[in-house]
PDB file of C-alpha atoms in Angstrom:
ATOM      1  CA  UNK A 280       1.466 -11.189 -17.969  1.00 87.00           C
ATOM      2  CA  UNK A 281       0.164 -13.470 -15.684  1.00 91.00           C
ATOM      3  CA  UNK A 282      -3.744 -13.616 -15.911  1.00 93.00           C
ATOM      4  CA  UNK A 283      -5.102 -14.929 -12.435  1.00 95.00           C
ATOM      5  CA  UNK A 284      -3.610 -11.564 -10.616  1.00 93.00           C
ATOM      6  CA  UNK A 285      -4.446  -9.246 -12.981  1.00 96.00           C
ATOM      7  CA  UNK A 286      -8.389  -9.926 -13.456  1.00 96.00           C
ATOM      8  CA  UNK A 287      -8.113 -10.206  -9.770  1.00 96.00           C
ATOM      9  CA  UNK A 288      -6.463  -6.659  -9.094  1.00 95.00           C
ATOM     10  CA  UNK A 289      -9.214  -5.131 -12.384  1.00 96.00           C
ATOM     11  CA  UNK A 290     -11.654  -6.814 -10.259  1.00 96.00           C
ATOM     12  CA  UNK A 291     -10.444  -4.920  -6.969  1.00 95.00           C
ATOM     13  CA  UNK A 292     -10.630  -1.837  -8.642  1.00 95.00           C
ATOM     14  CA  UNK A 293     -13.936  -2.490  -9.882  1.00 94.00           C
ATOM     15  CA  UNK A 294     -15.370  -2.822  -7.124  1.00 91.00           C
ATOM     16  CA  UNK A 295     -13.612   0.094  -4.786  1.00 90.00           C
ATOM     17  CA  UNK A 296     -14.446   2.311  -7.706  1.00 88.00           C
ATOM     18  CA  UNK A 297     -17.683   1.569  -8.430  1.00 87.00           C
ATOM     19  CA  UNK A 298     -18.431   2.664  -5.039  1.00 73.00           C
ATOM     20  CA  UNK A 299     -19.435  -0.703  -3.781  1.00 68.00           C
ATOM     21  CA  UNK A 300     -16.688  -1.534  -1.233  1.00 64.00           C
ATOM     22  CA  UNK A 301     -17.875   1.502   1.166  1.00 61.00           C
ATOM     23  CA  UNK A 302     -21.920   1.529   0.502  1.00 61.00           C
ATOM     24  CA  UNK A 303     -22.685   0.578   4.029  1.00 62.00           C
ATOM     25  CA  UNK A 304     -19.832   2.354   6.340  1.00 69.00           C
ATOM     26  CA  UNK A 305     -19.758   6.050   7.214  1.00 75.00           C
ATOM     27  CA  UNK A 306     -17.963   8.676   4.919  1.00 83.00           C
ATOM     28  CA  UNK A 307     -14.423   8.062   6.200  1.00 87.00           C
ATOM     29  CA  UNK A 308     -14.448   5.151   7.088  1.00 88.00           C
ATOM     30  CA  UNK A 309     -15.692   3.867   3.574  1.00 87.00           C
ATOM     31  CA  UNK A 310     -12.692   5.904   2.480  1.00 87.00           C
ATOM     32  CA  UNK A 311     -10.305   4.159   4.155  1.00 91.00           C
ATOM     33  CA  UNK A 312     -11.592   0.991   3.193  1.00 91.00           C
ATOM     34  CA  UNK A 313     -11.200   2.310  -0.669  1.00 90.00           C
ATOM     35  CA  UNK A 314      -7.991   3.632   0.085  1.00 92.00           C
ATOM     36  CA  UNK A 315      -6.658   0.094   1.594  1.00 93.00           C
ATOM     37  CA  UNK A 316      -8.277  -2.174  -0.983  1.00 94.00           C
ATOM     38  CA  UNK A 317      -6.256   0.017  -3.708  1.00 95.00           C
ATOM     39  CA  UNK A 318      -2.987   0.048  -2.501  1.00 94.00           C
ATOM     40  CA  UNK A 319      -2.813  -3.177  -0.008  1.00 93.00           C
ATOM     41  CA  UNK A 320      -4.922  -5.486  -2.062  1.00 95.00           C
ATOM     42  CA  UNK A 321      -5.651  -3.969  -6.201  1.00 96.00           C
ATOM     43  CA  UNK A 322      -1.494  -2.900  -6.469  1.00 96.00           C
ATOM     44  CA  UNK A 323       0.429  -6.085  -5.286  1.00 95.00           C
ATOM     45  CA  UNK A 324      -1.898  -7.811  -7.325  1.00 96.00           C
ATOM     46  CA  UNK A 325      -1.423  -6.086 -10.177  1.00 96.00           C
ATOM     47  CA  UNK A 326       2.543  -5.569  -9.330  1.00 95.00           C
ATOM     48  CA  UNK A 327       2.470  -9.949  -9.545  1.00 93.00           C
ATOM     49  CA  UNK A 328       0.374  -9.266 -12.628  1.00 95.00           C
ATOM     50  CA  UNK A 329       3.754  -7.651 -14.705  1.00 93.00           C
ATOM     51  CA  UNK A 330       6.954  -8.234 -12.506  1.00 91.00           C
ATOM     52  CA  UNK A 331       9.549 -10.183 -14.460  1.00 85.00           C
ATOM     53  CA  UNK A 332       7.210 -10.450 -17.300  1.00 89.00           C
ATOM     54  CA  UNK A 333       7.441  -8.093 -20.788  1.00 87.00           C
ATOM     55  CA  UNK A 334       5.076  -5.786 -19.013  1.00 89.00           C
ATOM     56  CA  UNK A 335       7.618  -5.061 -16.097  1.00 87.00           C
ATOM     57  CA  UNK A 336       8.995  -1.553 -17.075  1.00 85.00           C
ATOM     58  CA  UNK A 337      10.645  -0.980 -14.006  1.00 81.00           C
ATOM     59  CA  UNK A 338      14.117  -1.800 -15.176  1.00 83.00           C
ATOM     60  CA  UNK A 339      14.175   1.201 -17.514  1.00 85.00           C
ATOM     61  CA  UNK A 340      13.372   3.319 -14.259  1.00 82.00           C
ATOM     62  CA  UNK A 341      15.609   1.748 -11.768  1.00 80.00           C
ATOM     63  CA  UNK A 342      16.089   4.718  -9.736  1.00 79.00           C
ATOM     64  CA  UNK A 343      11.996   5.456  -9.023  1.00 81.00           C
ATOM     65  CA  UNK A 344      11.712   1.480  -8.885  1.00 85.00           C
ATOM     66  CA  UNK A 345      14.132   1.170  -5.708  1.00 89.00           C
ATOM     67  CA  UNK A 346      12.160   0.091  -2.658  1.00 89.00           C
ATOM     68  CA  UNK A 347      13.621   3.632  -0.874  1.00 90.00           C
ATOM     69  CA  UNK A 348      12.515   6.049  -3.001  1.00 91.00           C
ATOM     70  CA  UNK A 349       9.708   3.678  -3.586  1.00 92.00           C
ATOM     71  CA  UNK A 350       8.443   4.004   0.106  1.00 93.00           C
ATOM     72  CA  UNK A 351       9.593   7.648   0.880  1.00 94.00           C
ATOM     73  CA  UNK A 352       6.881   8.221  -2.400  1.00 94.00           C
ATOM     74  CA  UNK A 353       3.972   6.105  -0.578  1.00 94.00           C
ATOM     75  CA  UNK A 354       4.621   7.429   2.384  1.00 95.00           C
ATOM     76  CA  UNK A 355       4.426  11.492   0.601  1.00 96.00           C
ATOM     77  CA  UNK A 356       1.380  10.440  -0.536  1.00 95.00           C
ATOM     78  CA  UNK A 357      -0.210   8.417   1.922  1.00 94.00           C
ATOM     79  CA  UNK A 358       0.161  11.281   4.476  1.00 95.00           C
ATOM     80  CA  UNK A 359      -0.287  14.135   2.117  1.00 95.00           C
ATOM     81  CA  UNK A 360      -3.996  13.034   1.424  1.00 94.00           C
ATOM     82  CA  UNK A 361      -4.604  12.499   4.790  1.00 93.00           C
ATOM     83  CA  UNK A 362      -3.622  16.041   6.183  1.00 92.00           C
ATOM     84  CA  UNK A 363      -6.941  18.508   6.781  1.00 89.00           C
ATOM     85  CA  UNK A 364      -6.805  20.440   3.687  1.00 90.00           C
ATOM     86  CA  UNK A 365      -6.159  18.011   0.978  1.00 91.00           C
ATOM     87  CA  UNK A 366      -8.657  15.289   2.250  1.00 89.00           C
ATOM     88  CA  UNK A 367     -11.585  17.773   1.844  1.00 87.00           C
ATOM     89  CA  UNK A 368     -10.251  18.922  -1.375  1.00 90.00           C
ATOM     90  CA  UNK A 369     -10.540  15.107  -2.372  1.00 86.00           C
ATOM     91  CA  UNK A 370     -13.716  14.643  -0.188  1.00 83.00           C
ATOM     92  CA  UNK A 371     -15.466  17.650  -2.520  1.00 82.00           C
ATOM     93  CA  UNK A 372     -14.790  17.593  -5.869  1.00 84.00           C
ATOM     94  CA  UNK A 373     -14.689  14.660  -8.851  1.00 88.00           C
ATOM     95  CA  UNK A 374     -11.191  16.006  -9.370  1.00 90.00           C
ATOM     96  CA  UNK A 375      -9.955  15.194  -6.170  1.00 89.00           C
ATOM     97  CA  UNK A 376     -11.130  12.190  -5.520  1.00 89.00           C
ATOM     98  CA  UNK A 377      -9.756  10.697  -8.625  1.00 91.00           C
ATOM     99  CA  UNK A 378      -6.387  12.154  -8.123  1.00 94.00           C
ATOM    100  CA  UNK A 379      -6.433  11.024  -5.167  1.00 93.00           C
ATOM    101  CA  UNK A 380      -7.196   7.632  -5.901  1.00 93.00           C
ATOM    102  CA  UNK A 381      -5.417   7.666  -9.225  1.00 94.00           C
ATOM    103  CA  UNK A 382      -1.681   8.783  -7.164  1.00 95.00           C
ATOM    104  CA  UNK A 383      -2.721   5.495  -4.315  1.00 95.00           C
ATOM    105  CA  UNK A 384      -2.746   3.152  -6.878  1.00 96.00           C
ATOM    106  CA  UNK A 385       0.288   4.613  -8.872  1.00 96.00           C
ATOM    107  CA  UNK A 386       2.565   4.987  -5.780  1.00 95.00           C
ATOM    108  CA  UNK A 387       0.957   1.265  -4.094  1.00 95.00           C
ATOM    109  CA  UNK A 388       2.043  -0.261  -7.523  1.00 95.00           C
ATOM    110  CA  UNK A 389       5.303   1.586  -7.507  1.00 93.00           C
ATOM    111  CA  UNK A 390       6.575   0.346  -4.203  1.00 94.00           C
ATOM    112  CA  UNK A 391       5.138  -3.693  -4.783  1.00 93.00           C
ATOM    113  CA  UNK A 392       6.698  -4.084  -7.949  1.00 92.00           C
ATOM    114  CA  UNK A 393      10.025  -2.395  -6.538  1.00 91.00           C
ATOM    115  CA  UNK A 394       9.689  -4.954  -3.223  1.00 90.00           C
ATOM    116  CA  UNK A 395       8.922  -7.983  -5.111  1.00 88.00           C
ATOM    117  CA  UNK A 396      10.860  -7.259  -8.300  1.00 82.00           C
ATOM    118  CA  UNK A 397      13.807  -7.260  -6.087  1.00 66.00           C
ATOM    119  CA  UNK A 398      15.296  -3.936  -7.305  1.00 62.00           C
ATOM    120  CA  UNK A 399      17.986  -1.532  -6.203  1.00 54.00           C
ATOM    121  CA  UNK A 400      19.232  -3.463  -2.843  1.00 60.00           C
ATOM    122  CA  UNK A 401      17.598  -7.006  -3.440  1.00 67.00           C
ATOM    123  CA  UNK A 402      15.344  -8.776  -1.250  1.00 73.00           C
ATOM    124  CA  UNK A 403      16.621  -6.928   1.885  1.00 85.00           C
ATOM    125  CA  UNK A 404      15.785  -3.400   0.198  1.00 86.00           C
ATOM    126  CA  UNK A 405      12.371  -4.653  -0.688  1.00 87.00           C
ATOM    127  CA  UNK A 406      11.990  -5.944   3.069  1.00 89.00           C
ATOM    128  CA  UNK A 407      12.655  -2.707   4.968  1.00 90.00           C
ATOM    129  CA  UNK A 408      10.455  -1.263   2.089  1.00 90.00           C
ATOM    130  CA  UNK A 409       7.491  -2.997   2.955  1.00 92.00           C
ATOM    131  CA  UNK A 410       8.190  -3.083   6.724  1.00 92.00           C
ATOM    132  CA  UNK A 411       8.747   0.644   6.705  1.00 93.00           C
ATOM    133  CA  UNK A 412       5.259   1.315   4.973  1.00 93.00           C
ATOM    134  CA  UNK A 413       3.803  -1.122   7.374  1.00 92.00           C
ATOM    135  CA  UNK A 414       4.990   0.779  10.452  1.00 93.00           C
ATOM    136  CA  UNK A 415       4.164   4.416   8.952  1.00 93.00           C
ATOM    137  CA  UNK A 416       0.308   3.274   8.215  1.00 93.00           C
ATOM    138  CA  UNK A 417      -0.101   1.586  11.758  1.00 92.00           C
ATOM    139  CA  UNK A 418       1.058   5.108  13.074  1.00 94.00           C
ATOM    140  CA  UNK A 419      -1.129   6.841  11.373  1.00 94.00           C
ATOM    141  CA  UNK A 420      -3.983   4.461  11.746  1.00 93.00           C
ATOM    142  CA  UNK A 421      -3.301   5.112  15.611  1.00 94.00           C
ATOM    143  CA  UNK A 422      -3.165   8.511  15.307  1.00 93.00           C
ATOM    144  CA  UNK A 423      -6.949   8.479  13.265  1.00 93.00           C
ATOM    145  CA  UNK A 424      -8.181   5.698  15.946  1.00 93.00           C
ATOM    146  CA  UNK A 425      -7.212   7.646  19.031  1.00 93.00           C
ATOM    147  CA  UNK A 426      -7.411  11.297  18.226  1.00 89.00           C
ATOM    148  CA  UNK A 427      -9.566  13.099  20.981  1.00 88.00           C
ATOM    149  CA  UNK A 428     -11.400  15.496  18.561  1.00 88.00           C
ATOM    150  CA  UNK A 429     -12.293  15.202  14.239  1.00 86.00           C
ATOM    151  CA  UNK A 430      -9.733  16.354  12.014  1.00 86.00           C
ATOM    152  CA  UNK A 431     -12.297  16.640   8.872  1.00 82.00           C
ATOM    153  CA  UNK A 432     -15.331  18.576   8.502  1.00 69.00           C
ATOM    154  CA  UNK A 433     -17.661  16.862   6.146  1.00 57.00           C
ATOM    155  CA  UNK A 434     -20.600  14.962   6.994  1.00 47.00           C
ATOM    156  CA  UNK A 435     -20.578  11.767   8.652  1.00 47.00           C
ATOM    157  CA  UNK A 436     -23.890   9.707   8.186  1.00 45.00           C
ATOM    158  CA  UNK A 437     -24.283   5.906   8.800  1.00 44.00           C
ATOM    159  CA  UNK A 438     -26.176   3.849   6.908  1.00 44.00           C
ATOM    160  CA  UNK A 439     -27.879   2.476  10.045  1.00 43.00           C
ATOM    161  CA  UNK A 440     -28.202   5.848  11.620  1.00 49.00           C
ATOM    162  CA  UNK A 441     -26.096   8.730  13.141  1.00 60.00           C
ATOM    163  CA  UNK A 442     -22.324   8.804  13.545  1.00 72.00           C
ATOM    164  CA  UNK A 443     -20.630  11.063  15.144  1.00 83.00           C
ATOM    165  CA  UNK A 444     -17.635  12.480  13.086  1.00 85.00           C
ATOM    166  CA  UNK A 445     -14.908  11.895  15.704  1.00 89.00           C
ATOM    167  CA  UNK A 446     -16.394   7.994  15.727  1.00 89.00           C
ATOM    168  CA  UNK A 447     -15.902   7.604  11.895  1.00 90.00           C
ATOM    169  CA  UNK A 448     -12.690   9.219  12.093  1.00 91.00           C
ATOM    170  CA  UNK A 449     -11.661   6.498  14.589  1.00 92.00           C
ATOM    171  CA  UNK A 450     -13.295   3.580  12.983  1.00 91.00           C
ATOM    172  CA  UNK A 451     -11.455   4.680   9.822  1.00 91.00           C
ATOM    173  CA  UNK A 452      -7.775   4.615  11.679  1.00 93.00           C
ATOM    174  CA  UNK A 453      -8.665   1.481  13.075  1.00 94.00           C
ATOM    175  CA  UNK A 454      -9.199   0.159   9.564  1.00 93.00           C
ATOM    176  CA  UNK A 455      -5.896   1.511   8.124  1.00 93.00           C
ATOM    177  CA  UNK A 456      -4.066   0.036  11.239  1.00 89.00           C
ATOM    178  CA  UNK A 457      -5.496  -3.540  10.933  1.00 89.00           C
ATOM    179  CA  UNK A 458      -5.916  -3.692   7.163  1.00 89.00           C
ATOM    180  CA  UNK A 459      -2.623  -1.724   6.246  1.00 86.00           C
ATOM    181  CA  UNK A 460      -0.396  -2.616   8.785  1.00 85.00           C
ATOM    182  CA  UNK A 461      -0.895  -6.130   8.481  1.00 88.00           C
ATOM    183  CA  UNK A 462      -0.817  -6.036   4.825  1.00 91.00           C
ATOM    184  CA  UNK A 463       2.702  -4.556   4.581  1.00 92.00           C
ATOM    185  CA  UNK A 464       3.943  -6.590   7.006  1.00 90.00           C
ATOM    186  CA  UNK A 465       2.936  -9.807   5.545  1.00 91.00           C
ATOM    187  CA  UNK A 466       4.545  -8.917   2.699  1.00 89.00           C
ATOM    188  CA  UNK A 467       7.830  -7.959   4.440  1.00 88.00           C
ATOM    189  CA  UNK A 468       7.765 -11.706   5.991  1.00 89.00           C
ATOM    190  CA  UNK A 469       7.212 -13.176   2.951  1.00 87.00           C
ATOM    191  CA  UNK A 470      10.376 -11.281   1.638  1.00 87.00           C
ATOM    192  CA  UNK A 471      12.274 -12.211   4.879  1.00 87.00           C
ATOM    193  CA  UNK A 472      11.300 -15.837   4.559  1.00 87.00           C
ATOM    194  CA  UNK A 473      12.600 -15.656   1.068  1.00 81.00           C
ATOM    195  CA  UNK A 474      15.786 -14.254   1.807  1.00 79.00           C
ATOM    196  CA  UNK A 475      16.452 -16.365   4.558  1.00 83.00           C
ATOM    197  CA  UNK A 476      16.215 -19.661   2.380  1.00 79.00           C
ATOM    198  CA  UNK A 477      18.092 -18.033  -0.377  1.00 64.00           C
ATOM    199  CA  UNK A 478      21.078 -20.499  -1.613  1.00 62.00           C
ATOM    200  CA  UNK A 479      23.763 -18.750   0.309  1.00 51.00           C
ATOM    201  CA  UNK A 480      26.425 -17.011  -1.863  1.00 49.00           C
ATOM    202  CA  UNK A 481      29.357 -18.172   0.016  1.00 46.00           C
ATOM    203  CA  UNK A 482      30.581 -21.596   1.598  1.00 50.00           C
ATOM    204  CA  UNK A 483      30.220 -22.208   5.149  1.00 48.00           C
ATOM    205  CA  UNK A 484      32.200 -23.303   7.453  1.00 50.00           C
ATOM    206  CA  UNK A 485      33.383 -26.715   6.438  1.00 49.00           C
ATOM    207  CA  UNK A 486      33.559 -26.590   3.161  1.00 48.00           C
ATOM    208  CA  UNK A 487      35.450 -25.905   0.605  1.00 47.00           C
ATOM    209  CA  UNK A 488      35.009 -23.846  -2.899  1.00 45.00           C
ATOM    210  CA  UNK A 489      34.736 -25.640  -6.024  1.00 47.00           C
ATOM    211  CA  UNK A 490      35.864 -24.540  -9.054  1.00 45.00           C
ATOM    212  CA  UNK A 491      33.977 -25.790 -11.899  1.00 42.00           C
TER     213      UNK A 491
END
């Protein structure tokens, strides 16, 4: 396991979880910021952590560790916590907040280890992986950021004074769209830079096969 990434993703999670990251931001908007520090900063580092190493399990689960299924599961959960009914659910109860949390981190981790471990499709899999994600959180992160009217009901207080709930709901999308969006698509550059100076598998024009 490599050491550097791992105390660095612990570290993340230390911090979203102790409540920290979001002390001084409004109720959403704090939860956003938890919700991207988990799965755009804690997972990949933890997914560099394990991937290749004895720790990488996800070649005994090849099917769950494709980047497809991989970021049709983020994508489940991303939006499913988001819709009305199960945000309050996770906005008013221990429970819910840690399964909440607990399914961002497990589906975050999922999809980078599938991406960067290269599995079921290769480096171009694990590209439209992360550049699908990316595209899916800067929609919703518009939709949060420019609804006309709240789509939560729980209190929204400031620690400098009054927010309105509609303004926390759009600082909060603006927060997914600049910190998730850009996140995910980093890493699908990265991954396209990488397959683009791949050794290529076949001679070009010009040259001729040798046979060893």
């Amino acid at each position: 396991m490599r050491t550097l990434p791992f105390i660095g993703g612990l570290a993340v999670l230390a911090l979203v979880w102790s409540g920290s990251a979001g002390h001084f931001a409004p109720p959403f908007t704090a939860h956003m910021m938890m919700h991207m520090l988990v799965v755009a900063v804690a997972a990949p580092l933890l997914a560099l952590a394990v991937v290749g190493t004895g720790y990488d399990f996800s070649p005994r689960v090849p099917l769950l560790f494709a980047p497809l299924p991989a970021s049709l599961l983020e994508f489940a959960a991303v939006w499913g916590w988001h819709a009305p009914a199960l945000h309050e659910f996770a906005r008013g109860s221990v429970a819910g907040v840690a399964l909440e949390q607990a399914s961002f981190l497990a589906v975050g981790f999922v999809l980078w280890l599938a991406c960067i471990g290269e599995r079921g499709g290769g480096r171009a899999a694990g590209v439209f992986g992360l550049l699908f994600t990316s595209m899916h959180m800067t929609l919703l992160g518009a939709l949060l950021a420019l609804a006309p009217r709240a789509l939560y009901g729980h209190a929204h207080q400031s620690a400098a004074g009054a927010l309105s709930a509609i303004d926390d709901q759009n600082l909060g999308g603006v927060v997914m769209l600049a910190a998730g969006g850009a996140a995910y698509l980093l890493g699908g550059l990265i991954l396209t830079a990488r397959l683009l100076n791949a050794p290529h598998p076949y001679p070009r024009n010009g040259e001729s096969c040798r046979s060893s």
